[in-house]
mmCIF file of C-alpha atoms and ligand atoms in Angstrom:
data_model
loop_
_atom_site.group_PDB
_atom_site.id
_atom_site.type_symbol
_atom_site.label_atom_id
_atom_site.label_comp_id
_atom_site.label_asym_id
_atom_site.label_seq_id
_atom_site.Cartn_x
_atom_site.Cartn_y
_atom_site.Cartn_z
ATOM 1 C CA MET A 1 230.676 242.542 16.272
ATOM 2 C CA SER A 2 227.454 241.163 17.760
ATOM 3 C CA ALA A 3 227.535 238.438 20.399
ATOM 4 C CA PRO A 4 227.223 234.917 19.001
ATOM 5 C CA ASP A 5 223.839 233.388 19.329
ATOM 6 C CA PRO A 6 224.231 230.457 21.769
ATOM 7 C CA VAL A 7 221.184 228.708 20.342
ATOM 8 C CA GLN A 8 222.679 228.889 16.861
ATOM 9 C CA SER A 9 225.996 227.373 17.949
ATOM 10 C CA ASP A 10 224.147 224.751 20.056
ATOM 11 C CA ARG A 11 222.256 223.752 16.897
ATOM 12 C CA ARG A 12 225.407 223.585 14.902
ATOM 13 C CA TYR A 13 227.166 221.215 17.345
ATOM 14 C CA MET A 14 224.082 219.090 17.689
ATOM 15 C CA ARG A 15 223.854 218.811 13.979
ATOM 16 C CA LEU A 16 227.386 217.564 13.979
ATOM 17 C CA ALA A 17 226.630 215.022 16.689
ATOM 18 C CA LEU A 18 223.652 213.816 14.740
ATOM 19 C CA ALA A 19 225.829 213.325 11.633
ATOM 20 C CA LEU A 20 228.320 211.442 13.688
ATOM 21 C CA GLY A 21 225.571 209.156 15.153
ATOM 22 C CA ARG A 22 224.269 208.366 11.645
ATOM 23 C CA ARG A 23 227.564 207.036 10.511
ATOM 24 C CA HIS A 24 227.213 203.824 12.562
ATOM 25 C CA LEU A 25 223.505 203.173 11.971
ATOM 26 C CA GLY A 26 223.450 199.521 10.944
ATOM 27 C CA GLN A 27 226.579 198.690 12.893
ATOM 28 C CA ALA A 28 225.862 199.454 16.494
ATOM 29 C CA TRP A 29 222.894 197.093 17.052
ATOM 30 C CA PRO A 30 221.689 195.978 19.592
ATOM 31 C CA ASN A 31 222.674 199.412 20.889
ATOM 32 C CA PRO A 32 221.624 202.755 19.416
ATOM 33 C CA SER A 33 224.183 204.549 17.309
ATOM 34 C CA VAL A 34 224.793 207.775 19.135
ATOM 35 C CA GLY A 35 226.865 210.848 18.319
ATOM 36 C CA ALA A 36 228.739 212.960 20.840
ATOM 37 C CA VAL A 37 230.675 216.238 20.509
ATOM 38 C CA LEU A 38 232.689 217.925 23.297
ATOM 39 C CA VAL A 39 233.083 221.670 22.941
ATOM 40 C CA GLY A 40 235.301 223.866 25.214
ATOM 41 C CA GLY A 41 236.342 227.487 25.477
ATOM 42 C CA PRO A 42 234.456 230.736 26.066
ATOM 43 C CA PRO A 43 231.290 231.707 24.149
ATOM 44 C CA GLY A 44 232.344 232.998 20.706
ATOM 45 C CA ALA A 45 235.685 231.369 20.861
ATOM 46 C CA GLU A 46 234.603 227.772 21.362
ATOM 47 C CA ARG A 47 236.393 224.908 19.758
ATOM 48 C CA ILE A 48 235.618 221.235 19.250
ATOM 49 C CA LEU A 49 237.679 219.211 21.701
ATOM 50 C CA ALA A 50 236.667 215.735 20.669
ATOM 51 C CA GLN A 51 234.019 213.739 18.758
ATOM 52 C CA GLY A 52 232.617 210.293 19.336
ATOM 53 C CA VAL A 53 230.219 207.744 17.762
ATOM 54 C CA THR A 54 229.047 204.490 19.269
ATOM 55 C CA GLN A 55 231.480 201.798 17.968
ATOM 56 C CA PRO A 56 230.547 198.742 15.907
ATOM 57 C CA GLY A 57 228.861 196.107 18.020
ATOM 58 C CA GLY A 58 227.523 198.849 20.341
ATOM 59 C CA ARG A 59 230.549 199.573 22.570
ATOM 60 C CA PRO A 60 232.146 201.755 23.639
ATOM 61 C CA HIS A 61 229.405 204.368 23.693
ATOM 62 C CA ALA A 62 229.819 207.647 21.907
ATOM 63 C CA GLU A 63 230.211 209.704 25.099
ATOM 64 C CA ARG A 64 233.081 207.398 26.249
ATOM 65 C CA VAL A 65 234.858 207.801 22.917
ATOM 66 C CA ALA A 66 234.659 211.571 23.022
ATOM 67 C CA LEU A 67 235.628 211.793 26.781
ATOM 68 C CA ALA A 68 238.678 209.491 26.234
ATOM 69 C CA ALA A 69 239.787 211.610 23.263
ATOM 70 C CA ALA A 70 239.410 214.900 25.151
ATOM 71 C CA GLY A 71 241.080 213.735 28.404
ATOM 72 C CA GLU A 72 241.611 216.560 30.901
ATOM 73 C CA ALA A 73 240.344 219.125 28.401
ATOM 74 C CA ALA A 74 236.801 217.863 29.047
ATOM 75 C CA ARG A 75 236.798 219.793 32.384
ATOM 76 C CA GLY A 76 234.336 222.590 32.054
ATOM 77 C CA ALA A 77 233.317 221.612 28.536
ATOM 78 C CA THR A 78 229.869 221.161 26.949
ATOM 79 C CA LEU A 79 228.811 217.723 25.796
ATOM 80 C CA TYR A 80 226.362 217.551 22.941
ATOM 81 C CA VAL A 81 224.835 214.089 22.664
ATOM 82 C CA THR A 82 222.090 212.740 20.434
ATOM 83 C CA LEU A 83 220.555 210.429 23.099
ATOM 84 C CA GLU A 84 220.401 210.499 26.883
ATOM 85 C CA PRO A 85 223.656 209.222 28.413
ATOM 86 C CA CYS A 86 223.188 205.779 29.940
ATOM 87 C CA SER A 87 222.812 205.456 33.743
ATOM 88 C CA HIS A 88 222.804 201.662 34.177
ATOM 89 C CA HIS A 89 225.747 199.453 34.963
ATOM 90 C CA GLY A 90 226.456 197.135 32.080
ATOM 91 C CA ARG A 91 229.824 195.819 31.114
ATOM 92 C CA THR A 92 231.237 199.293 31.846
ATOM 93 C CA SER A 93 230.188 202.063 34.265
ATOM 94 C CA PRO A 94 227.461 204.367 33.022
ATOM 95 C CA CYS A 95 228.303 207.271 30.584
ATOM 96 C CA ALA A 96 226.470 209.686 32.933
ATOM 97 C CA ASP A 97 229.005 208.747 35.691
ATOM 98 C CA ALA A 98 231.918 209.200 33.217
ATOM 99 C CA THR A 99 230.638 212.530 32.169
ATOM 100 C CA ILE A 100 230.410 213.727 35.796
ATOM 101 C CA ALA A 101 233.845 212.322 36.621
ATOM 102 C CA ALA A 102 235.389 214.158 33.610
ATOM 103 C CA GLY A 103 234.155 217.504 34.952
ATOM 104 C CA VAL A 104 231.772 218.351 32.038
ATOM 105 C CA ALA A 105 229.908 221.553 32.925
ATOM 106 C CA ARG A 106 226.960 221.388 30.578
ATOM 107 C CA VAL A 107 225.153 218.665 28.628
ATOM 108 C CA VAL A 108 222.892 219.360 25.633
ATOM 109 C CA SER A 109 220.932 216.184 24.788
ATOM 110 C CA ALA A 110 218.572 215.635 21.923
ATOM 111 C CA MET A 111 216.190 213.237 23.589
ATOM 112 C CA ASP A 112 215.400 210.887 26.497
ATOM 113 C CA ASP A 113 216.266 207.252 26.142
ATOM 114 C CA PRO A 114 213.021 205.255 26.468
ATOM 115 C CA ASP A 115 215.056 202.159 27.569
ATOM 116 C CA PRO A 116 213.526 201.351 31.011
ATOM 117 C CA ARG A 117 217.010 201.068 32.403
ATOM 118 C CA VAL A 118 217.580 204.723 31.576
ATOM 119 C CA ALA A 119 214.294 206.561 31.001
ATOM 120 C CA GLY A 120 215.251 209.997 32.364
ATOM 121 C CA ARG A 121 217.655 208.701 35.059
ATOM 122 C CA GLY A 122 220.769 209.585 32.960
ATOM 123 C CA HIS A 123 219.705 213.236 32.639
ATOM 124 C CA ALA A 124 218.595 213.315 36.296
ATOM 125 C CA ARG A 125 221.952 211.918 37.441
ATOM 126 C CA LEU A 126 223.820 214.591 35.537
ATOM 127 C CA ALA A 127 221.621 217.407 36.931
ATOM 128 C CA GLN A 128 221.991 216.091 40.484
ATOM 129 C CA ALA A 129 225.789 216.429 40.035
ATOM 130 C CA GLY A 130 225.347 220.109 39.234
ATOM 131 C CA ILE A 131 225.703 219.762 35.425
ATOM 132 C CA ALA A 132 223.468 222.207 33.414
ATOM 133 C CA VAL A 133 221.300 219.822 31.428
ATOM 134 C CA SER A 134 218.993 220.734 28.512
ATOM 135 C CA VAL A 135 216.997 218.162 26.609
ATOM 136 C CA GLY A 136 215.173 218.176 23.269
ATOM 137 C CA LEU A 137 217.423 220.233 20.878
ATOM 138 C CA LEU A 138 216.763 218.847 17.389
ATOM 139 C CA GLY A 139 214.734 216.106 19.125
ATOM 140 C CA ALA A 140 212.611 215.289 16.050
ATOM 141 C CA GLU A 141 215.704 214.649 13.967
ATOM 142 C CA ALA A 142 217.249 212.479 16.700
ATOM 143 C CA ALA A 143 213.988 210.580 17.103
ATOM 144 C CA ARG A 144 213.941 209.651 13.421
ATOM 145 C CA ASP A 145 217.546 208.477 13.604
ATOM 146 C CA GLN A 146 216.735 206.454 16.759
ATOM 147 C CA ARG A 147 213.574 205.015 15.346
ATOM 148 C CA GLY A 148 215.070 201.463 15.325
ATOM 149 C CA HIS A 149 216.132 201.660 18.943
ATOM 150 C CA VAL A 150 212.918 203.265 20.118
ATOM 151 C CA THR A 151 210.751 200.768 18.310
ATOM 152 C CA ARG A 152 212.680 197.803 19.647
ATOM 153 C CA ILE A 153 212.495 199.106 23.215
ATOM 154 C CA LEU A 154 208.839 200.136 23.140
ATOM 155 C CA GLN A 155 207.340 197.487 20.788
ATOM 156 C CA GLY A 156 209.838 194.691 20.943
ATOM 157 C CA ARG A 157 210.483 194.698 17.181
ATOM 158 C CA PRO A 158 212.906 196.435 14.849
ATOM 159 C CA ALA A 159 211.711 199.458 12.869
ATOM 160 C CA VAL A 160 210.717 198.432 9.261
ATOM 161 C CA PHE A 161 211.912 200.467 6.323
ATOM 162 C CA LEU A 162 210.362 199.642 3.018
ATOM 163 C CA LYS A 163 212.147 200.172 -0.225
ATOM 164 C CA LEU A 164 210.136 200.029 -3.473
ATOM 165 C CA ALA A 165 211.279 200.885 -6.978
ATOM 166 C CA ARG A 166 208.649 201.585 -9.666
ATOM 167 C CA THR A 167 208.402 202.699 -13.136
ATOM 168 C CA ALA A 168 207.083 206.168 -13.955
ATOM 169 C CA ASP A 169 203.645 204.503 -14.494
ATOM 170 C CA GLY A 170 203.768 202.898 -10.995
ATOM 171 C CA PHE A 171 204.761 199.307 -11.765
ATOM 172 C CA ALA A 172 207.312 197.072 -10.054
ATOM 173 C CA ALA A 173 209.830 194.996 -11.801
ATOM 174 C CA GLY A 174 210.951 191.702 -10.247
ATOM 175 C CA GLY A 175 213.484 191.349 -7.388
ATOM 176 C CA GLU A 176 216.870 193.003 -7.650
ATOM 177 C CA GLY A 177 216.077 193.348 -11.341
ATOM 178 C CA ARG A 178 213.766 195.991 -10.014
ATOM 179 C CA LEU A 179 216.854 198.139 -9.341
ATOM 180 C CA MET A 180 217.370 198.157 -13.090
ATOM 181 C CA ILE A 181 214.435 200.519 -13.154
ATOM 182 C CA SER A 182 216.657 202.997 -11.377
ATOM 183 C CA GLY A 183 219.776 204.707 -12.691
ATOM 184 C CA PRO A 184 223.293 204.058 -11.455
ATOM 185 C CA ARG A 185 223.339 207.066 -9.126
ATOM 186 C CA ALA A 186 220.053 205.943 -7.570
ATOM 187 C CA ASN A 187 221.448 202.421 -7.110
ATOM 188 C CA ALA A 188 224.487 203.760 -5.285
ATOM 189 C CA GLU A 189 222.161 205.734 -3.004
ATOM 190 C CA ILE A 190 220.097 202.544 -2.326
ATOM 191 C CA HIS A 191 223.321 200.629 -1.504
ATOM 192 C CA LEU A 192 224.413 203.370 0.845
ATOM 193 C CA GLN A 193 221.118 203.182 2.640
ATOM 194 C CA ARG A 194 221.388 199.397 2.897
ATOM 195 C CA ALA A 195 224.624 199.903 4.764
ATOM 196 C CA HIS A 196 222.769 201.853 7.424
ATOM 197 C CA CYS A 197 220.363 199.023 8.173
ATOM 198 C CA ASP A 198 220.932 196.091 10.490
ATOM 199 C CA ALA A 199 219.294 193.642 8.129
ATOM 200 C CA ILE A 200 217.729 193.349 4.670
ATOM 201 C CA MET A 201 214.602 191.218 4.487
ATOM 202 C CA VAL A 202 213.090 189.572 1.383
ATOM 203 C CA GLY A 203 210.563 186.851 0.732
ATOM 204 C CA VAL A 204 211.604 183.543 -0.791
ATOM 205 C CA GLY A 205 209.792 184.541 -4.018
ATOM 206 C CA THR A 206 212.456 187.235 -4.606
ATOM 207 C CA VAL A 207 215.259 184.690 -3.996
ATOM 208 C CA LEU A 208 213.716 182.237 -6.449
ATOM 209 C CA ALA A 209 213.031 184.799 -9.076
ATOM 210 C CA ASP A 210 216.242 186.880 -8.994
ATOM 211 C CA ASP A 211 218.867 185.099 -6.865
ATOM 212 C CA PRO A 212 219.835 188.503 -5.346
ATOM 213 C CA ALA A 213 223.106 189.173 -3.454
ATOM 214 C CA LEU A 214 221.591 191.847 -1.247
ATOM 215 C CA THR A 215 225.056 193.066 -0.353
ATOM 216 C CA VAL A 216 226.448 196.606 -0.220
ATOM 217 C CA ARG A 217 228.314 197.077 -3.488
ATOM 218 C CA LEU A 218 230.047 200.304 -2.939
ATOM 219 C CA PRO A 219 233.859 200.818 -3.050
ATOM 220 C CA GLY A 220 235.325 200.291 0.451
ATOM 221 C CA MET A 221 231.962 199.451 1.993
ATOM 222 C CA ALA A 222 231.665 195.732 1.350
ATOM 223 C CA ALA A 223 232.134 195.124 5.101
ATOM 224 C CA ARG A 224 229.068 197.171 5.807
ATOM 225 C CA SER A 225 226.734 194.604 4.280
ATOM 226 C CA PRO A 226 223.959 193.867 6.804
ATOM 227 C CA LEU A 227 222.474 190.513 7.787
ATOM 228 C CA ARG A 228 220.303 189.008 5.052
ATOM 229 C CA ILE A 229 216.932 187.596 6.054
ATOM 230 C CA VAL A 230 214.731 185.388 3.936
ATOM 231 C CA LEU A 231 211.105 184.708 4.873
ATOM 232 C CA ASP A 232 210.638 181.168 3.623
ATOM 233 C CA PRO A 233 207.817 179.242 5.337
ATOM 234 C CA CYS A 234 208.294 175.942 3.353
ATOM 235 C CA LEU A 235 212.092 176.242 2.997
ATOM 236 C CA ARG A 236 212.176 176.537 -0.753
ATOM 237 C CA THR A 237 215.430 178.547 -0.805
ATOM 238 C CA PRO A 238 217.945 176.443 -2.767
ATOM 239 C CA PRO A 239 221.233 175.722 -0.889
ATOM 240 C CA THR A 240 222.883 176.931 -4.170
ATOM 241 C CA ALA A 241 221.357 180.379 -3.917
ATOM 242 C CA GLY A 242 223.911 183.257 -3.968
ATOM 243 C CA LEU A 243 222.991 184.515 -0.534
ATOM 244 C CA VAL A 244 223.362 181.064 0.973
ATOM 245 C CA ARG A 245 226.665 180.245 -0.747
ATOM 246 C CA THR A 246 228.141 183.595 0.433
ATOM 247 C CA SER A 247 226.908 183.298 3.985
ATOM 248 C CA ALA A 248 230.377 182.742 5.359
ATOM 249 C CA THR A 249 231.173 186.404 4.435
ATOM 250 C CA VAL A 250 227.775 187.986 4.886
ATOM 251 C CA PRO A 251 225.442 186.057 7.227
ATOM 252 C CA THR A 252 222.015 184.863 5.951
ATOM 253 C CA LEU A 253 219.156 184.025 8.322
ATOM 254 C CA ILE A 254 216.279 182.003 6.902
ATOM 255 C CA LEU A 255 212.971 182.211 8.889
ATOM 256 C CA ALA A 256 210.994 179.033 8.273
ATOM 257 C CA GLY A 257 207.636 177.836 9.306
ATOM 258 C CA PRO A 258 207.126 174.369 11.034
ATOM 259 C CA GLN A 259 206.150 172.908 7.608
ATOM 260 C CA GLY A 260 209.655 173.378 6.148
ATOM 261 C CA SER A 261 211.310 169.964 6.067
ATOM 262 C CA MET A 262 214.144 168.927 8.327
ATOM 263 C CA GLU A 263 216.081 167.813 5.281
ATOM 264 C CA ALA A 264 215.805 171.260 3.619
ATOM 265 C CA ALA A 265 216.860 172.941 6.889
ATOM 266 C CA ASP A 266 219.853 170.614 7.230
ATOM 267 C CA ALA A 267 220.915 171.271 3.700
ATOM 268 C CA LEU A 268 220.723 175.025 4.088
ATOM 269 C CA SER A 269 222.536 174.919 7.432
ATOM 270 C CA ALA A 270 225.246 172.714 5.866
ATOM 271 C CA ALA A 271 225.634 175.348 3.025
ATOM 272 C CA GLY A 272 226.173 178.024 5.711
ATOM 273 C CA ALA A 273 222.841 179.685 6.361
ATOM 274 C CA GLU A 274 221.128 179.820 9.712
ATOM 275 C CA VAL A 275 217.610 178.442 9.831
ATOM 276 C CA GLN A 276 215.184 179.432 12.531
ATOM 277 C CA ARG A 277 211.505 178.415 12.912
ATOM 278 C CA VAL A 278 208.864 181.103 13.514
ATOM 279 C CA PRO A 279 205.085 180.898 13.734
ATOM 280 C CA VAL A 280 203.009 180.907 10.532
ATOM 281 C CA THR A 281 199.494 182.138 9.784
ATOM 282 C CA ALA A 282 196.564 179.906 9.109
ATOM 283 C CA GLU A 283 197.351 180.234 5.389
ATOM 284 C CA GLY A 284 200.866 179.007 6.017
ATOM 285 C CA ARG A 285 202.588 182.408 5.514
ATOM 286 C CA ILE A 286 205.196 183.686 7.979
ATOM 287 C CA ASP A 287 203.446 185.425 10.855
ATOM 288 C CA LEU A 288 205.056 188.905 10.319
ATOM 289 C CA PRO A 289 204.456 190.297 13.787
ATOM 290 C CA ALA A 290 205.887 187.149 15.317
ATOM 291 C CA ALA A 291 208.834 187.178 12.976
ATOM 292 C CA LEU A 292 209.648 190.792 13.737
ATOM 293 C CA ARG A 293 209.425 190.082 17.520
ATOM 294 C CA PHE A 294 211.860 187.244 16.977
ATOM 295 C CA LEU A 295 214.253 189.669 15.217
ATOM 296 C CA GLY A 296 213.785 192.262 17.962
ATOM 297 C CA ALA A 297 214.675 189.693 20.587
ATOM 298 C CA ARG A 298 217.932 189.080 18.627
ATOM 299 C CA GLY A 299 218.806 192.764 19.000
ATOM 300 C CA LEU A 300 217.977 193.885 15.468
ATOM 301 C CA THR A 301 216.753 197.519 15.445
ATOM 302 C CA ARG A 302 216.546 198.522 11.694
ATOM 303 C CA VAL A 303 215.235 196.077 9.096
ATOM 304 C CA CYS A 304 214.945 197.160 5.440
ATOM 305 C CA SER A 305 212.349 195.224 3.356
ATOM 306 C CA GLU A 306 213.404 194.931 -0.236
ATOM 307 C CA GLY A 307 211.129 191.995 -0.818
ATOM 308 C CA GLY A 308 208.905 193.702 -3.403
ATOM 309 C CA PRO A 309 205.215 194.674 -3.495
ATOM 310 C CA THR A 310 203.756 191.498 -2.021
ATOM 311 C CA LEU A 311 205.828 191.527 1.199
ATOM 312 C CA ALA A 312 205.491 195.326 1.369
ATOM 313 C CA ASP A 313 201.669 195.087 1.200
ATOM 314 C CA ALA A 314 201.607 192.307 3.857
ATOM 315 C CA LEU A 315 203.737 194.403 6.142
ATOM 316 C CA ALA A 316 201.390 197.381 5.595
ATOM 317 C CA ARG A 317 198.331 195.208 6.334
ATOM 318 C CA GLU A 318 199.826 194.446 9.748
ATOM 319 C CA ASN A 319 200.719 198.067 10.276
ATOM 320 C CA LEU A 320 204.366 197.256 10.496
ATOM 321 C CA VAL A 321 205.756 199.909 8.153
ATOM 322 C CA ASP A 322 207.644 202.749 9.782
ATOM 323 C CA GLU A 323 209.187 204.418 6.712
ATOM 324 C CA CYS A 324 208.607 203.809 3.013
ATOM 325 C CA LEU A 325 211.028 204.965 0.368
ATOM 326 C CA LEU A 326 209.505 204.995 -3.060
ATOM 327 C CA VAL A 327 212.025 205.291 -5.949
ATOM 328 C CA THR A 328 210.315 206.308 -9.166
ATOM 329 C CA GLY A 329 212.334 205.831 -12.333
ATOM 330 C CA ASP A 330 211.809 207.685 -15.588
ATOM 331 C CA CYS A 331 211.079 204.567 -17.711
ATOM 332 C CA VAL A 332 207.513 203.541 -18.448
ATOM 333 C CA LEU A 333 206.364 199.929 -18.488
ATOM 334 C CA GLY A 334 203.560 200.834 -20.836
ATOM 335 C CA GLN A 335 201.375 197.802 -20.033
ATOM 336 C CA PRO A 336 199.630 196.636 -16.991
ATOM 337 C CA GLY A 337 202.022 195.017 -14.519
ATOM 338 C CA LEU A 338 202.262 194.389 -10.804
ATOM 339 C CA PRO A 339 201.615 197.711 -9.058
ATOM 340 C CA ALA A 340 204.580 198.698 -6.798
ATOM 341 C CA VAL A 341 202.228 200.033 -4.122
ATOM 342 C CA GLY A 342 199.514 197.535 -3.183
ATOM 343 C CA PRO A 343 196.171 198.456 -1.682
ATOM 344 C CA ASN A 344 197.062 198.150 1.993
ATOM 345 C CA LEU A 345 200.228 200.209 1.575
ATOM 346 C CA ALA A 346 198.421 202.825 -0.551
ATOM 347 C CA ALA A 347 195.866 203.201 2.235
ATOM 348 C CA ARG A 348 198.485 203.547 4.935
ATOM 349 C CA LEU A 349 200.540 206.146 3.021
ATOM 350 C CA ALA A 350 197.381 208.144 2.317
ATOM 351 C CA SER A 351 196.347 208.105 5.999
ATOM 352 C CA ALA A 352 197.095 210.869 8.487
ATOM 353 C CA ASP A 353 199.679 208.571 10.182
ATOM 354 C CA PHE A 354 202.099 209.110 7.281
ATOM 355 C CA ALA A 355 203.739 212.258 5.867
ATOM 356 C CA VAL A 356 206.272 212.870 3.161
ATOM 357 C CA ALA A 357 209.480 213.650 5.045
ATOM 358 C CA GLU A 358 211.521 214.344 2.004
ATOM 359 C CA GLU A 359 211.477 214.208 -1.782
ATOM 360 C CA TYR A 360 214.616 214.556 -3.881
ATOM 361 C CA ARG A 361 216.098 213.553 -7.125
ATOM 362 C CA VAL A 362 219.061 211.213 -7.479
ATOM 363 C CA GLY A 363 220.176 211.205 -11.092
ATOM 364 C CA THR A 364 217.035 210.476 -13.166
ATOM 365 C CA ASP A 365 215.108 208.972 -10.192
ATOM 366 C CA LEU A 366 212.690 210.569 -7.759
ATOM 367 C CA PHE A 367 213.119 209.487 -4.129
ATOM 368 C CA THR A 368 209.983 210.032 -1.973
ATOM 369 C CA CYS A 369 210.292 209.096 1.702
ATOM 370 C CA HIS A 370 207.031 208.522 3.641
ATOM 371 C CA VAL A 371 207.548 208.482 7.378
ATOM 372 C CA ARG A 372 204.968 207.303 9.932
ATOM 373 C CA SER A 373 204.550 209.729 12.794
ATOM 374 C CA PRO A 374 206.105 208.302 15.955
HETATM 375 ZN ZN1 ZN B 401 226.547 204.936 27.685
#
């Protein structure tokens, strides 16, 4: 029997760590959702000692979860982790210190953490303690998973994921009705992706046209519904709207301009929504870069825009789109309608900044994911 390929097994354990980290995307903010796997035993006869993922609300961190589960067995083990272990003292001591104290012999890490409180110091601390450290395995996959965290740290705003459904001839339908373009399996996939975002954002036009719930409607996943955000410069959202009435269960944040009346704000607050004022443009629209900086300051890392073609194109004009998922159904509108992809978005997607990361079928729908290079 030939000796096992260490690189192959490293990749396998890192893939597992990445899958673990993805589980809590949408739940760990303001912290990144990280995966960690502890592996012990001699090469060829290794076994998984423990696994961890950053817990909802961002603590404890993945490494802590895995180290606690492994206990004494962590001595001499290898830690696979999808992001650099932290080195700064927060509410608990740093994960790098906990890893050293547990006697871990080797750390395989997918990427550096750009957080200025860490930024290489976690890896350096491990190496100084005599731990064998290697950085960068499956780094591109990790960076895509950590796009929200990295964008918030480096740009002060959450990453923006657009979702647009279109007919086979390229037209959008209205609001959540747009999902009717898609088949039931595609809708389930869209709801699953919603659960992995920190917030879903729409414009007030979508609320007025469709009164959408914007929740995760999958069995057992109702508690995974993210924050709902409405961009509503003049406060036209009715207090009777579904996403206002249900805000005790799933919070709703309305971003208004200074021109929205105090009375409207009070009525929405009384109905359970949170109203915040953000800057507007000269035309009276929500200033998108300012609104996203506001959301970044609140700790949001991953915002999904389901607001339809108009909001999508406005985000593209400001170069605020990080990923764009186009869901193309098999039905045809057969007459001129509102194009799902507006001129600004079309230009961005055609530029060298974007590439198609994946394309796959879900039931009768084609999912095409355009990703901006980091
Ligand atoms: Zn940590």
